[in-house]
């Protein structure tokens, strides 16, 4: 395997740092513990780039602790996110820009997380193809307990040093792993794990490449699988094969300090027109989509039952909760155009993601948005306080101007009768 030397000079070049900042600026994001925003950084771009250049060139750069925030998950748990300072994000992005082209070609085709030109939709499509094209009866819906929180730093650095021999780059990556987090004004040193954000995605992907992907290729080459970050599914021909695979995966993950949560890992039977019978689990969630038996037209125009993905109930619940969080009822001072401008980007993002497979399943959520807009009309206009009047007024506008809201373009309009 080729080893890469003398990479640090490519990282600290001013043009490399400027390119990295363009990516950071495009992603925007919240400030770190120093409160500096991307716009603050941009206001003093030359001074900031010069500062980073000199510190990296002289090996004197010291990362700040990440600001830890807790993000609520749809299942009721929390996901820990580390938000680095803008300066740290620029340096980390500069590192990623250099090391990603080195590592990415070595990753498996069924690994889709945190990779250029790889998407969640591709991972879902591959899982569907394996089930319906090859007739595989069982899916193992894997659940890794707190994967990002338990990544072993030594193993990560071992994996990085397999291909990178530049000691200064290795030291810099290690500094970021050991930089710790600030949580509610308390500093926490991190000995294992990597807060989600910054350089962590590519390191986590590299870690799971060795822990899972490489293992599957060498030990279970005939079992197809798809993985996006720590969310993965494997496809088996029988329960016997499933049980053997799970036992081996438990042993493998334990070697890497990871734990396969057997309470949440599900063995699912891919029930369809050919695969019948009673089974405990006949559905599973993968990347916001629920796979289960559904009616669909085949290529001859006939309806039959296939095991297909569509937007899942957990995702619907999470989005409805976010829509309620918009508090439209408190925005009666805004015009309809104002409301559209505030939320259209978010609505379009949901449409882009959840209408990729079996799009009609998402329409209930879009109708829910219309219902909230009707409530907004009732609050804003006294003459339209009655629900029917509010629906009629909004529906008439929607018929005349379908471009006003992203979901109206799809024909999901408020009732105008």
mmCIF file of C-alpha atoms in Angstrom:
data_model
loop_
_atom_site.group_PDB
_atom_site.id
_atom_site.type_symbol
_atom_site.label_atom_id
_atom_site.label_comp_id
_atom_site.label_asym_id
_atom_site.label_seq_id
_atom_site.Cartn_x
_atom_site.Cartn_y
_atom_site.Cartn_z
ATOM 1 C CA UNK A 1 0.000 0.000 0.000
ATOM 2 C CA UNK A 2 1.315 3.440 -0.961
ATOM 3 C CA UNK A 3 2.441 5.729 1.861
ATOM 4 C CA UNK A 4 2.030 9.488 1.609
ATOM 5 C CA UNK A 5 4.710 11.858 2.912
ATOM 6 C CA UNK A 6 5.123 15.662 3.085
ATOM 7 C CA UNK A 7 1.435 16.551 3.242
ATOM 8 C CA UNK A 8 1.559 19.260 5.906
ATOM 9 C CA UNK A 9 2.879 21.874 3.472
ATOM 10 C CA UNK A 10 -0.156 21.248 1.250
ATOM 11 C CA UNK A 11 -2.423 21.842 4.246
ATOM 12 C CA UNK A 12 -0.909 25.094 5.492
ATOM 13 C CA UNK A 13 -0.688 26.758 2.075
ATOM 14 C CA UNK A 14 -2.752 29.935 2.089
ATOM 15 C CA UNK A 15 -4.666 28.879 -1.023
ATOM 16 C CA UNK A 16 -5.536 25.558 0.687
ATOM 17 C CA UNK A 17 -6.840 27.383 3.764
ATOM 18 C CA UNK A 18 -8.809 29.837 1.629
ATOM 19 C CA UNK A 19 -10.381 26.943 -0.285
ATOM 20 C CA UNK A 20 -11.233 25.233 3.005
ATOM 21 C CA UNK A 21 -12.897 28.395 4.321
ATOM 22 C CA UNK A 22 -15.095 28.611 1.212
ATOM 23 C CA UNK A 23 -16.453 25.158 2.071
ATOM 24 C CA UNK A 24 -16.897 26.088 5.752
ATOM 25 C CA UNK A 25 -18.677 29.303 4.754
ATOM 26 C CA UNK A 26 -20.989 27.405 2.405
ATOM 27 C CA UNK A 27 -21.948 25.029 5.219
ATOM 28 C CA UNK A 28 -22.298 27.972 7.636
ATOM 29 C CA UNK A 29 -23.026 26.324 10.999
ATOM 30 C CA UNK A 30 -23.107 27.599 14.560
ATOM 31 C CA UNK A 31 -20.127 29.217 16.297
ATOM 32 C CA UNK A 32 -17.806 27.255 18.595
ATOM 33 C CA UNK A 33 -16.792 28.100 22.149
ATOM 34 C CA UNK A 34 -15.216 31.441 21.119
ATOM 35 C CA UNK A 35 -18.501 32.727 19.673
ATOM 36 C CA UNK A 36 -16.904 33.579 16.313
ATOM 37 C CA UNK A 37 -19.235 33.114 13.338
ATOM 38 C CA UNK A 38 -18.196 32.406 9.751
ATOM 39 C CA UNK A 39 -19.089 36.020 8.956
ATOM 40 C CA UNK A 40 -16.820 37.293 11.730
ATOM 41 C CA UNK A 41 -14.015 35.159 10.271
ATOM 42 C CA UNK A 42 -14.752 36.473 6.778
ATOM 43 C CA UNK A 43 -14.559 40.104 7.945
ATOM 44 C CA UNK A 44 -10.892 39.532 8.843
ATOM 45 C CA UNK A 45 -10.154 36.839 6.288
ATOM 46 C CA UNK A 46 -6.582 37.892 5.474
ATOM 47 C CA UNK A 47 -5.508 38.151 9.112
ATOM 48 C CA UNK A 48 -7.177 34.845 9.993
ATOM 49 C CA UNK A 49 -5.643 32.962 7.060
ATOM 50 C CA UNK A 50 -2.222 34.401 7.886
ATOM 51 C CA UNK A 51 -2.630 33.340 11.529
ATOM 52 C CA UNK A 52 -3.545 29.758 10.593
ATOM 53 C CA UNK A 53 -0.776 29.590 7.989
ATOM 54 C CA UNK A 54 1.927 30.646 10.463
ATOM 55 C CA UNK A 55 0.695 28.413 13.292
ATOM 56 C CA UNK A 56 0.476 25.333 11.075
ATOM 57 C CA UNK A 57 3.776 26.040 9.356
ATOM 58 C CA UNK A 58 5.615 26.246 12.704
ATOM 59 C CA UNK A 59 3.725 23.280 14.204
ATOM 60 C CA UNK A 60 2.259 25.600 16.836
ATOM 61 C CA UNK A 61 -1.437 25.216 16.109
ATOM 62 C CA UNK A 62 -3.490 24.153 19.142
ATOM 63 C CA UNK A 63 -7.170 23.277 18.529
ATOM 64 C CA UNK A 64 -9.849 24.568 20.893
ATOM 65 C CA UNK A 65 -12.297 22.219 22.613
ATOM 66 C CA UNK A 66 -15.485 21.640 20.624
ATOM 67 C CA UNK A 67 -18.737 23.042 21.952
ATOM 68 C CA UNK A 68 -20.915 20.081 22.838
ATOM 69 C CA UNK A 69 -24.616 20.204 22.124
ATOM 70 C CA UNK A 70 -27.244 17.513 22.467
ATOM 71 C CA UNK A 71 -29.545 16.922 19.507
ATOM 72 C CA UNK A 72 -32.811 15.126 20.184
ATOM 73 C CA UNK A 73 -33.278 11.987 18.093
ATOM 74 C CA UNK A 74 -36.664 10.907 16.685
ATOM 75 C CA UNK A 75 -36.620 7.798 18.917
ATOM 76 C CA UNK A 76 -36.359 9.919 22.056
ATOM 77 C CA UNK A 77 -32.615 9.555 22.641
ATOM 78 C CA UNK A 78 -29.962 12.224 22.115
ATOM 79 C CA UNK A 79 -27.090 12.552 19.683
ATOM 80 C CA UNK A 80 -23.961 14.347 20.884
ATOM 81 C CA UNK A 81 -22.593 16.878 18.416
ATOM 82 C CA UNK A 82 -19.255 18.640 18.719
ATOM 83 C CA UNK A 83 -19.156 22.115 17.185
ATOM 84 C CA UNK A 84 -15.558 23.269 16.587
ATOM 85 C CA UNK A 85 -14.574 26.915 16.304
ATOM 86 C CA UNK A 86 -14.525 28.364 12.800
ATOM 87 C CA UNK A 87 -10.718 28.379 12.835
ATOM 88 C CA UNK A 88 -10.675 24.699 13.749
ATOM 89 C CA UNK A 89 -13.256 23.931 11.072
ATOM 90 C CA UNK A 90 -11.087 25.621 8.455
ATOM 91 C CA UNK A 91 -8.019 23.611 9.500
ATOM 92 C CA UNK A 92 -10.001 20.385 9.659
ATOM 93 C CA UNK A 93 -11.497 21.029 6.225
ATOM 94 C CA UNK A 94 -8.018 21.701 4.844
ATOM 95 C CA UNK A 95 -6.917 18.327 6.246
ATOM 96 C CA UNK A 96 -9.981 16.577 4.808
ATOM 97 C CA UNK A 97 -9.364 18.132 1.380
ATOM 98 C CA UNK A 98 -5.901 16.534 1.350
ATOM 99 C CA UNK A 99 -6.556 13.115 2.949
ATOM 100 C CA UNK A 100 -9.987 12.350 1.471
ATOM 101 C CA UNK A 101 -8.627 11.641 -2.050
ATOM 102 C CA UNK A 102 -6.119 9.270 -0.416
ATOM 103 C CA UNK A 103 -8.599 7.216 1.611
ATOM 104 C CA UNK A 104 -11.798 7.348 -0.449
ATOM 105 C CA UNK A 105 -10.617 5.059 -3.303
ATOM 106 C CA UNK A 106 -9.893 2.349 -0.731
ATOM 107 C CA UNK A 107 -13.446 2.325 0.647
ATOM 108 C CA UNK A 108 -15.969 -0.344 -0.334
ATOM 109 C CA UNK A 109 -18.636 0.420 -3.005
ATOM 110 C CA UNK A 110 -21.382 -0.393 -0.475
ATOM 111 C CA UNK A 111 -20.142 2.262 1.962
ATOM 112 C CA UNK A 112 -22.020 5.521 1.337
ATOM 113 C CA UNK A 113 -21.599 7.746 4.395
ATOM 114 C CA UNK A 114 -19.480 10.920 4.259
ATOM 115 C CA UNK A 115 -18.145 10.252 0.787
ATOM 116 C CA UNK A 116 -18.129 12.494 -2.296
ATOM 117 C CA UNK A 117 -20.618 11.405 -4.967
ATOM 118 C CA UNK A 118 -22.241 8.962 -2.527
ATOM 119 C CA UNK A 119 -25.668 9.587 -1.034
ATOM 120 C CA UNK A 120 -28.270 8.216 1.333
ATOM 121 C CA UNK A 121 -30.588 7.603 -1.610
ATOM 122 C CA UNK A 122 -27.943 5.400 -3.219
ATOM 123 C CA UNK A 123 -27.611 3.380 -0.011
ATOM 124 C CA UNK A 124 -31.396 2.897 0.208
ATOM 125 C CA UNK A 125 -31.560 1.956 -3.470
ATOM 126 C CA UNK A 126 -28.831 -0.649 -3.050
ATOM 127 C CA UNK A 127 -30.616 -2.207 -0.061
ATOM 128 C CA UNK A 128 -33.810 -2.412 -2.129
ATOM 129 C CA UNK A 129 -31.983 -3.931 -5.104
ATOM 130 C CA UNK A 130 -30.414 -6.670 -2.998
ATOM 131 C CA UNK A 131 -33.790 -7.674 -1.570
ATOM 132 C CA UNK A 132 -35.880 -7.609 -4.717
ATOM 133 C CA UNK A 133 -33.370 -8.573 -7.397
ATOM 134 C CA UNK A 134 -31.579 -11.409 -5.610
ATOM 135 C CA UNK A 135 -34.530 -12.715 -3.615
ATOM 136 C CA UNK A 136 -32.747 -12.625 -0.258
ATOM 137 C CA UNK A 137 -35.262 -13.396 2.469
ATOM 138 C CA UNK A 138 -33.785 -11.890 5.625
ATOM 139 C CA UNK A 139 -32.308 -8.525 6.560
ATOM 140 C CA UNK A 140 -30.255 -7.771 9.647
ATOM 141 C CA UNK A 141 -30.990 -4.175 10.653
ATOM 142 C CA UNK A 142 -27.867 -3.427 12.713
ATOM 143 C CA UNK A 143 -27.763 -1.022 15.637
ATOM 144 C CA UNK A 144 -24.342 0.016 16.935
ATOM 145 C CA UNK A 145 -24.522 1.485 20.436
ATOM 146 C CA UNK A 146 -23.118 5.035 20.565
ATOM 147 C CA UNK A 147 -20.651 4.379 17.760
ATOM 148 C CA UNK A 148 -19.197 7.888 17.595
ATOM 149 C CA UNK A 149 -18.763 8.001 21.375
ATOM 150 C CA UNK A 150 -16.716 4.819 21.586
ATOM 151 C CA UNK A 151 -14.232 5.078 18.718
ATOM 152 C CA UNK A 152 -10.775 4.009 19.862
ATOM 153 C CA UNK A 153 -8.211 6.758 19.183
ATOM 154 C CA UNK A 154 -5.314 4.324 18.877
ATOM 155 C CA UNK A 155 -7.110 2.263 16.251
ATOM 156 C CA UNK A 156 -8.092 5.406 14.352
ATOM 157 C CA UNK A 157 -4.511 6.654 14.297
ATOM 158 C CA UNK A 158 -3.285 3.187 13.288
ATOM 159 C CA UNK A 159 -5.698 3.231 10.359
ATOM 160 C CA UNK A 160 -4.628 6.736 9.297
ATOM 161 C CA UNK A 161 -0.930 5.890 9.538
ATOM 162 C CA UNK A 162 -1.454 2.874 7.243
ATOM 163 C CA UNK A 163 -1.351 5.331 4.352
ATOM 164 C CA UNK A 164 -0.018 8.595 5.806
ATOM 165 C CA UNK A 165 3.533 8.829 7.098
ATOM 166 C CA UNK A 166 3.765 12.596 7.592
ATOM 167 C CA UNK A 167 4.308 12.839 11.349
ATOM 168 C CA UNK A 168 3.136 16.435 11.536
ATOM 169 C CA UNK A 169 -0.190 15.573 9.900
ATOM 170 C CA UNK A 170 -0.612 12.612 12.250
ATOM 171 C CA UNK A 171 0.161 14.847 15.246
ATOM 172 C CA UNK A 172 -2.370 17.428 14.055
ATOM 173 C CA UNK A 173 -5.122 14.827 13.675
ATOM 174 C CA UNK A 174 -4.273 13.453 17.129
ATOM 175 C CA UNK A 175 -4.520 16.980 18.587
ATOM 176 C CA UNK A 176 -8.062 17.287 17.261
ATOM 177 C CA UNK A 177 -9.032 13.893 18.687
ATOM 178 C CA UNK A 178 -7.641 14.889 22.089
ATOM 179 C CA UNK A 179 -8.876 18.507 22.095
ATOM 180 C CA UNK A 180 -11.866 17.663 24.286
ATOM 181 C CA UNK A 181 -15.242 19.340 24.564
ATOM 182 C CA UNK A 182 -16.842 22.135 26.545
ATOM 183 C CA UNK A 183 -20.255 21.244 27.900
ATOM 184 C CA UNK A 184 -22.117 23.794 30.023
ATOM 185 C CA UNK A 185 -18.873 25.599 30.879
ATOM 186 C CA UNK A 186 -17.184 22.360 31.928
ATOM 187 C CA UNK A 187 -14.177 20.992 30.051
ATOM 188 C CA UNK A 188 -14.216 17.253 29.332
ATOM 189 C CA UNK A 189 -11.124 15.412 28.121
ATOM 190 C CA UNK A 190 -11.914 12.738 25.544
ATOM 191 C CA UNK A 191 -10.005 9.453 25.658
ATOM 192 C CA UNK A 192 -12.319 7.574 23.292
ATOM 193 C CA UNK A 193 -14.893 8.682 20.784
ATOM 194 C CA UNK A 194 -15.095 11.520 18.343
ATOM 195 C CA UNK A 195 -17.850 14.160 18.562
ATOM 196 C CA UNK A 196 -19.874 14.243 15.345
ATOM 197 C CA UNK A 197 -18.695 17.144 13.229
ATOM 198 C CA UNK A 198 -15.481 18.535 11.724
ATOM 199 C CA UNK A 199 -12.911 15.935 10.726
ATOM 200 C CA UNK A 200 -14.751 13.168 12.581
ATOM 201 C CA UNK A 201 -16.873 11.851 9.682
ATOM 202 C CA UNK A 202 -13.930 10.705 7.568
ATOM 203 C CA UNK A 203 -12.163 9.256 10.632
ATOM 204 C CA UNK A 204 -15.303 7.390 11.709
ATOM 205 C CA UNK A 205 -15.760 6.079 8.184
ATOM 206 C CA UNK A 206 -12.158 4.890 8.128
ATOM 207 C CA UNK A 207 -12.665 3.200 11.513
ATOM 208 C CA UNK A 208 -15.813 1.378 10.359
ATOM 209 C CA UNK A 209 -14.121 0.466 7.093
ATOM 210 C CA UNK A 210 -11.688 -1.684 9.071
ATOM 211 C CA UNK A 211 -14.139 -2.802 11.754
ATOM 212 C CA UNK A 212 -16.964 -3.845 9.421
ATOM 213 C CA UNK A 213 -16.431 -3.401 5.659
ATOM 214 C CA UNK A 214 -13.068 -5.121 5.444
ATOM 215 C CA UNK A 215 -14.306 -7.918 7.704
ATOM 216 C CA UNK A 216 -17.376 -8.562 5.526
ATOM 217 C CA UNK A 217 -15.266 -8.677 2.367
ATOM 218 C CA UNK A 218 -12.835 -11.197 3.844
ATOM 219 C CA UNK A 219 -15.164 -13.361 5.955
ATOM 220 C CA UNK A 220 -18.618 -13.029 4.328
ATOM 221 C CA UNK A 221 -17.942 -12.163 0.711
ATOM 222 C CA UNK A 222 -21.252 -13.676 -0.451
ATOM 223 C CA UNK A 223 -23.412 -11.619 1.927
ATOM 224 C CA UNK A 224 -24.406 -8.259 0.387
ATOM 225 C CA UNK A 225 -24.751 -5.198 2.605
ATOM 226 C CA UNK A 226 -25.147 -1.418 2.548
ATOM 227 C CA UNK A 227 -23.803 1.013 5.142
ATOM 228 C CA UNK A 228 -24.211 4.733 5.719
ATOM 229 C CA UNK A 229 -21.981 5.806 8.637
ATOM 230 C CA UNK A 230 -23.020 3.595 11.585
ATOM 231 C CA UNK A 231 -26.384 2.676 10.028
ATOM 232 C CA UNK A 232 -26.175 -0.573 8.097
ATOM 233 C CA UNK A 233 -28.165 -3.525 6.774
ATOM 234 C CA UNK A 234 -26.978 -6.966 5.694
ATOM 235 C CA UNK A 235 -28.916 -9.455 3.558
ATOM 236 C CA UNK A 236 -29.022 -13.175 4.343
ATOM 237 C CA UNK A 237 -30.577 -16.259 2.794
ATOM 238 C CA UNK A 238 -31.657 -17.961 6.014
ATOM 239 C CA UNK A 239 -32.098 -17.575 9.775
ATOM 240 C CA UNK A 240 -29.174 -19.936 10.286
ATOM 241 C CA UNK A 241 -26.913 -17.609 8.320
ATOM 242 C CA UNK A 242 -28.293 -14.593 10.225
ATOM 243 C CA UNK A 243 -27.484 -16.077 13.638
ATOM 244 C CA UNK A 244 -23.962 -17.032 12.608
ATOM 245 C CA UNK A 245 -23.343 -13.585 11.144
ATOM 246 C CA UNK A 246 -24.586 -11.833 14.307
ATOM 247 C CA UNK A 247 -22.334 -13.918 16.522
ATOM 248 C CA UNK A 248 -19.299 -13.166 14.392
ATOM 249 C CA UNK A 249 -20.166 -9.450 14.209
ATOM 250 C CA UNK A 250 -20.463 -9.250 17.995
ATOM 251 C CA UNK A 251 -16.975 -10.725 18.320
ATOM 252 C CA UNK A 252 -15.589 -8.453 15.619
ATOM 253 C CA UNK A 253 -17.052 -5.231 17.007
ATOM 254 C CA UNK A 254 -15.843 -6.097 20.521
ATOM 255 C CA UNK A 255 -12.279 -6.170 19.165
ATOM 256 C CA UNK A 256 -12.763 -2.518 18.141
ATOM 257 C CA UNK A 257 -14.464 -1.374 21.327
ATOM 258 C CA UNK A 258 -17.880 -1.287 19.658
ATOM 259 C CA UNK A 259 -21.081 -2.951 20.813
ATOM 260 C CA UNK A 260 -23.830 -4.417 18.671
ATOM 261 C CA UNK A 261 -27.068 -3.602 20.493
ATOM 262 C CA UNK A 262 -28.986 -6.869 20.149
ATOM 263 C CA UNK A 263 -32.111 -5.355 21.726
ATOM 264 C CA UNK A 264 -32.392 -2.920 18.815
ATOM 265 C CA UNK A 265 -30.783 -5.035 16.085
ATOM 266 C CA UNK A 266 -33.687 -6.657 14.242
ATOM 267 C CA UNK A 267 -33.957 -9.742 12.061
ATOM 268 C CA UNK A 268 -36.514 -8.861 9.392
ATOM 269 C CA UNK A 269 -38.304 -11.161 6.957
ATOM 270 C CA UNK A 270 -38.709 -9.497 3.547
ATOM 271 C CA UNK A 271 -42.296 -10.522 2.971
ATOM 272 C CA UNK A 272 -43.734 -9.981 -0.523
ATOM 273 C CA UNK A 273 -45.816 -11.744 -3.212
ATOM 274 C CA UNK A 274 -43.448 -14.736 -3.199
ATOM 275 C CA UNK A 275 -42.103 -14.700 0.373
ATOM 276 C CA UNK A 276 -45.080 -15.402 2.625
ATOM 277 C CA UNK A 277 -45.882 -16.655 6.108
ATOM 278 C CA UNK A 278 -45.997 -15.171 9.623
ATOM 279 C CA UNK A 279 -42.851 -13.620 11.088
ATOM 280 C CA UNK A 280 -42.108 -11.385 14.073
ATOM 281 C CA UNK A 281 -40.632 -8.520 12.041
ATOM 282 C CA UNK A 282 -41.603 -7.684 8.461
ATOM 283 C CA UNK A 283 -40.365 -4.097 8.307
ATOM 284 C CA UNK A 284 -37.292 -2.053 9.187
ATOM 285 C CA UNK A 285 -36.099 1.564 9.020
ATOM 286 C CA UNK A 286 -33.037 2.657 7.089
ATOM 287 C CA UNK A 287 -32.030 6.322 6.692
ATOM 288 C CA UNK A 288 -35.527 7.670 7.317
ATOM 289 C CA UNK A 289 -37.232 5.177 4.993
ATOM 290 C CA UNK A 290 -39.306 2.216 6.152
ATOM 291 C CA UNK A 291 -38.984 -1.004 4.152
ATOM 292 C CA UNK A 292 -42.104 -3.171 4.268
ATOM 293 C CA UNK A 293 -44.515 -5.015 1.945
ATOM 294 C CA UNK A 294 -46.231 -2.491 -0.366
ATOM 295 C CA UNK A 295 -48.489 -2.592 -3.404
ATOM 296 C CA UNK A 296 -46.731 -1.434 -6.568
ATOM 297 C CA UNK A 297 -47.074 -1.743 -10.334
ATOM 298 C CA UNK A 298 -44.691 -4.090 -12.089
ATOM 299 C CA UNK A 299 -43.249 -3.440 -15.559
ATOM 300 C CA UNK A 300 -46.351 -5.013 -17.126
ATOM 301 C CA UNK A 301 -48.707 -2.593 -15.341
ATOM 302 C CA UNK A 302 -50.004 -5.169 -12.888
ATOM 303 C CA UNK A 303 -50.145 -4.538 -9.133
ATOM 304 C CA UNK A 304 -48.256 -6.876 -6.865
ATOM 305 C CA UNK A 305 -46.757 -6.852 -3.372
ATOM 306 C CA UNK A 306 -43.066 -5.973 -3.134
ATOM 307 C CA UNK A 307 -40.763 -5.159 -0.241
ATOM 308 C CA UNK A 308 -40.196 -1.455 -0.840
ATOM 309 C CA UNK A 309 -38.980 1.711 0.937
ATOM 310 C CA UNK A 310 -41.097 4.773 1.678
ATOM 311 C CA UNK A 311 -40.965 7.563 4.222
ATOM 312 C CA UNK A 312 -41.151 6.081 7.718
ATOM 313 C CA UNK A 313 -43.511 6.971 10.567
ATOM 314 C CA UNK A 314 -40.620 8.098 12.775
ATOM 315 C CA UNK A 315 -39.548 10.589 10.123
ATOM 316 C CA UNK A 316 -43.126 11.831 9.725
ATOM 317 C CA UNK A 317 -43.453 12.335 13.461
ATOM 318 C CA UNK A 318 -40.133 14.213 13.643
ATOM 319 C CA UNK A 319 -41.085 16.542 10.773
ATOM 320 C CA UNK A 320 -44.546 17.276 12.213
ATOM 321 C CA UNK A 321 -42.849 18.173 15.471
ATOM 322 C CA UNK A 322 -40.497 20.548 13.639
ATOM 323 C CA UNK A 323 -43.440 22.148 11.805
ATOM 324 C CA UNK A 324 -45.193 22.743 15.128
ATOM 325 C CA UNK A 325 -41.953 24.347 16.282
ATOM 326 C CA UNK A 326 -42.357 26.978 13.552
ATOM 327 C CA UNK A 327 -45.182 28.404 15.710
ATOM 328 C CA UNK A 328 -47.051 29.773 12.707
ATOM 329 C CA UNK A 329 -49.876 30.858 14.993
ATOM 330 C CA UNK A 330 -47.532 33.494 16.456
ATOM 331 C CA UNK A 331 -46.548 34.911 13.050
ATOM 332 C CA UNK A 332 -49.728 36.796 12.211
ATOM 333 C CA UNK A 333 -47.600 39.915 11.662
ATOM 334 C CA UNK A 334 -46.038 38.236 8.610
ATOM 335 C CA UNK A 335 -47.437 38.163 5.084
ATOM 336 C CA UNK A 336 -48.023 34.908 3.205
ATOM 337 C CA UNK A 337 -44.934 35.691 1.108
ATOM 338 C CA UNK A 338 -42.913 36.161 4.300
ATOM 339 C CA UNK A 339 -44.027 32.774 5.603
ATOM 340 C CA UNK A 340 -43.192 31.124 2.269
ATOM 341 C CA UNK A 341 -39.734 32.690 2.219
ATOM 342 C CA UNK A 342 -39.084 31.579 5.809
ATOM 343 C CA UNK A 343 -39.887 27.903 5.298
ATOM 344 C CA UNK A 344 -39.767 27.038 1.584
ATOM 345 C CA UNK A 345 -36.127 25.987 1.680
ATOM 346 C CA UNK A 346 -36.843 23.500 4.476
ATOM 347 C CA UNK A 347 -39.961 22.175 2.757
ATOM 348 C CA UNK A 348 -38.075 21.730 -0.530
ATOM 349 C CA UNK A 349 -35.320 19.845 1.287
ATOM 350 C CA UNK A 350 -37.865 17.388 2.705
ATOM 351 C CA UNK A 351 -39.464 16.992 -0.723
ATOM 352 C CA UNK A 352 -36.098 16.307 -2.335
ATOM 353 C CA UNK A 353 -35.286 13.618 0.219
ATOM 354 C CA UNK A 354 -38.589 11.878 0.944
ATOM 355 C CA UNK A 355 -40.135 11.759 -2.533
ATOM 356 C CA UNK A 356 -37.253 9.755 -3.985
ATOM 357 C CA UNK A 357 -39.013 6.455 -3.211
ATOM 358 C CA UNK A 358 -42.796 5.871 -3.121
ATOM 359 C CA UNK A 359 -43.448 9.612 -2.912
ATOM 360 C CA UNK A 360 -47.178 9.427 -2.137
ATOM 361 C CA UNK A 361 -46.279 8.311 1.407
ATOM 362 C CA UNK A 362 -44.943 11.826 2.055
ATOM 363 C CA UNK A 363 -48.095 13.649 0.996
ATOM 364 C CA UNK A 364 -49.708 13.405 4.440
ATOM 365 C CA UNK A 365 -46.880 15.537 5.841
ATOM 366 C CA UNK A 366 -47.363 18.120 3.097
ATOM 367 C CA UNK A 367 -51.090 18.247 3.850
ATOM 368 C CA UNK A 368 -50.182 18.812 7.479
ATOM 369 C CA UNK A 369 -48.241 21.915 6.402
ATOM 370 C CA UNK A 370 -51.382 23.144 4.635
ATOM 371 C CA UNK A 371 -53.397 22.594 7.811
ATOM 372 C CA UNK A 372 -50.943 24.709 9.797
ATOM 373 C CA UNK A 373 -51.113 27.415 7.133
ATOM 374 C CA UNK A 374 -54.908 27.392 7.411
ATOM 375 C CA UNK A 375 -54.556 27.941 11.173
ATOM 376 C CA UNK A 376 -52.215 30.855 10.404
ATOM 377 C CA UNK A 377 -54.901 32.406 8.139
ATOM 378 C CA UNK A 378 -57.537 32.010 10.855
ATOM 379 C CA UNK A 379 -55.312 33.834 13.346
ATOM 380 C CA UNK A 380 -54.341 36.626 10.943
ATOM 381 C CA UNK A 381 -57.699 37.533 9.412
ATOM 382 C CA UNK A 382 -60.816 38.076 11.525
ATOM 383 C CA UNK A 383 -63.121 37.651 8.513
ATOM 384 C CA UNK A 384 -61.626 34.222 7.865
ATOM 385 C CA UNK A 385 -61.767 32.851 11.387
ATOM 386 C CA UNK A 386 -64.079 30.039 10.301
ATOM 387 C CA UNK A 387 -62.012 27.108 9.065
ATOM 388 C CA UNK A 388 -63.948 26.693 5.817
ATOM 389 C CA UNK A 389 -63.456 30.353 4.883
ATOM 390 C CA UNK A 390 -59.747 30.151 5.668
ATOM 391 C CA UNK A 391 -59.354 26.975 3.574
ATOM 392 C CA UNK A 392 -61.253 28.525 0.669
ATOM 393 C CA UNK A 393 -59.164 31.729 0.686
ATOM 394 C CA UNK A 394 -55.859 29.869 0.884
ATOM 395 C CA UNK A 395 -56.972 27.293 -1.670
ATOM 396 C CA UNK A 396 -57.874 29.955 -4.192
ATOM 397 C CA UNK A 397 -54.435 31.564 -3.804
ATOM 398 C CA UNK A 398 -52.795 28.151 -4.221
ATOM 399 C CA UNK A 399 -54.694 27.486 -7.462
ATOM 400 C CA UNK A 400 -53.582 30.843 -8.882
ATOM 401 C CA UNK A 401 -49.983 30.690 -7.644
ATOM 402 C CA UNK A 402 -48.670 27.166 -7.217
ATOM 403 C CA UNK A 403 -45.111 28.438 -7.048
ATOM 404 C CA UNK A 404 -45.759 30.232 -3.749
ATOM 405 C CA UNK A 405 -44.969 27.171 -1.616
ATOM 406 C CA UNK A 406 -42.673 24.311 -2.612
ATOM 407 C CA UNK A 407 -45.289 21.610 -1.960
ATOM 408 C CA UNK A 408 -48.005 23.428 -3.934
ATOM 409 C CA UNK A 409 -45.940 22.761 -7.067
ATOM 410 C CA UNK A 410 -46.630 19.044 -6.510
ATOM 411 C CA UNK A 411 -50.363 19.700 -6.512
ATOM 412 C CA UNK A 412 -50.748 19.321 -2.738
ATOM 413 C CA UNK A 413 -53.099 22.294 -2.304
ATOM 414 C CA UNK A 414 -55.353 23.449 0.544
ATOM 415 C CA UNK A 415 -59.039 22.663 0.024
ATOM 416 C CA UNK A 416 -60.674 25.447 -1.969
ATOM 417 C CA UNK A 417 -64.208 24.094 -2.014
#
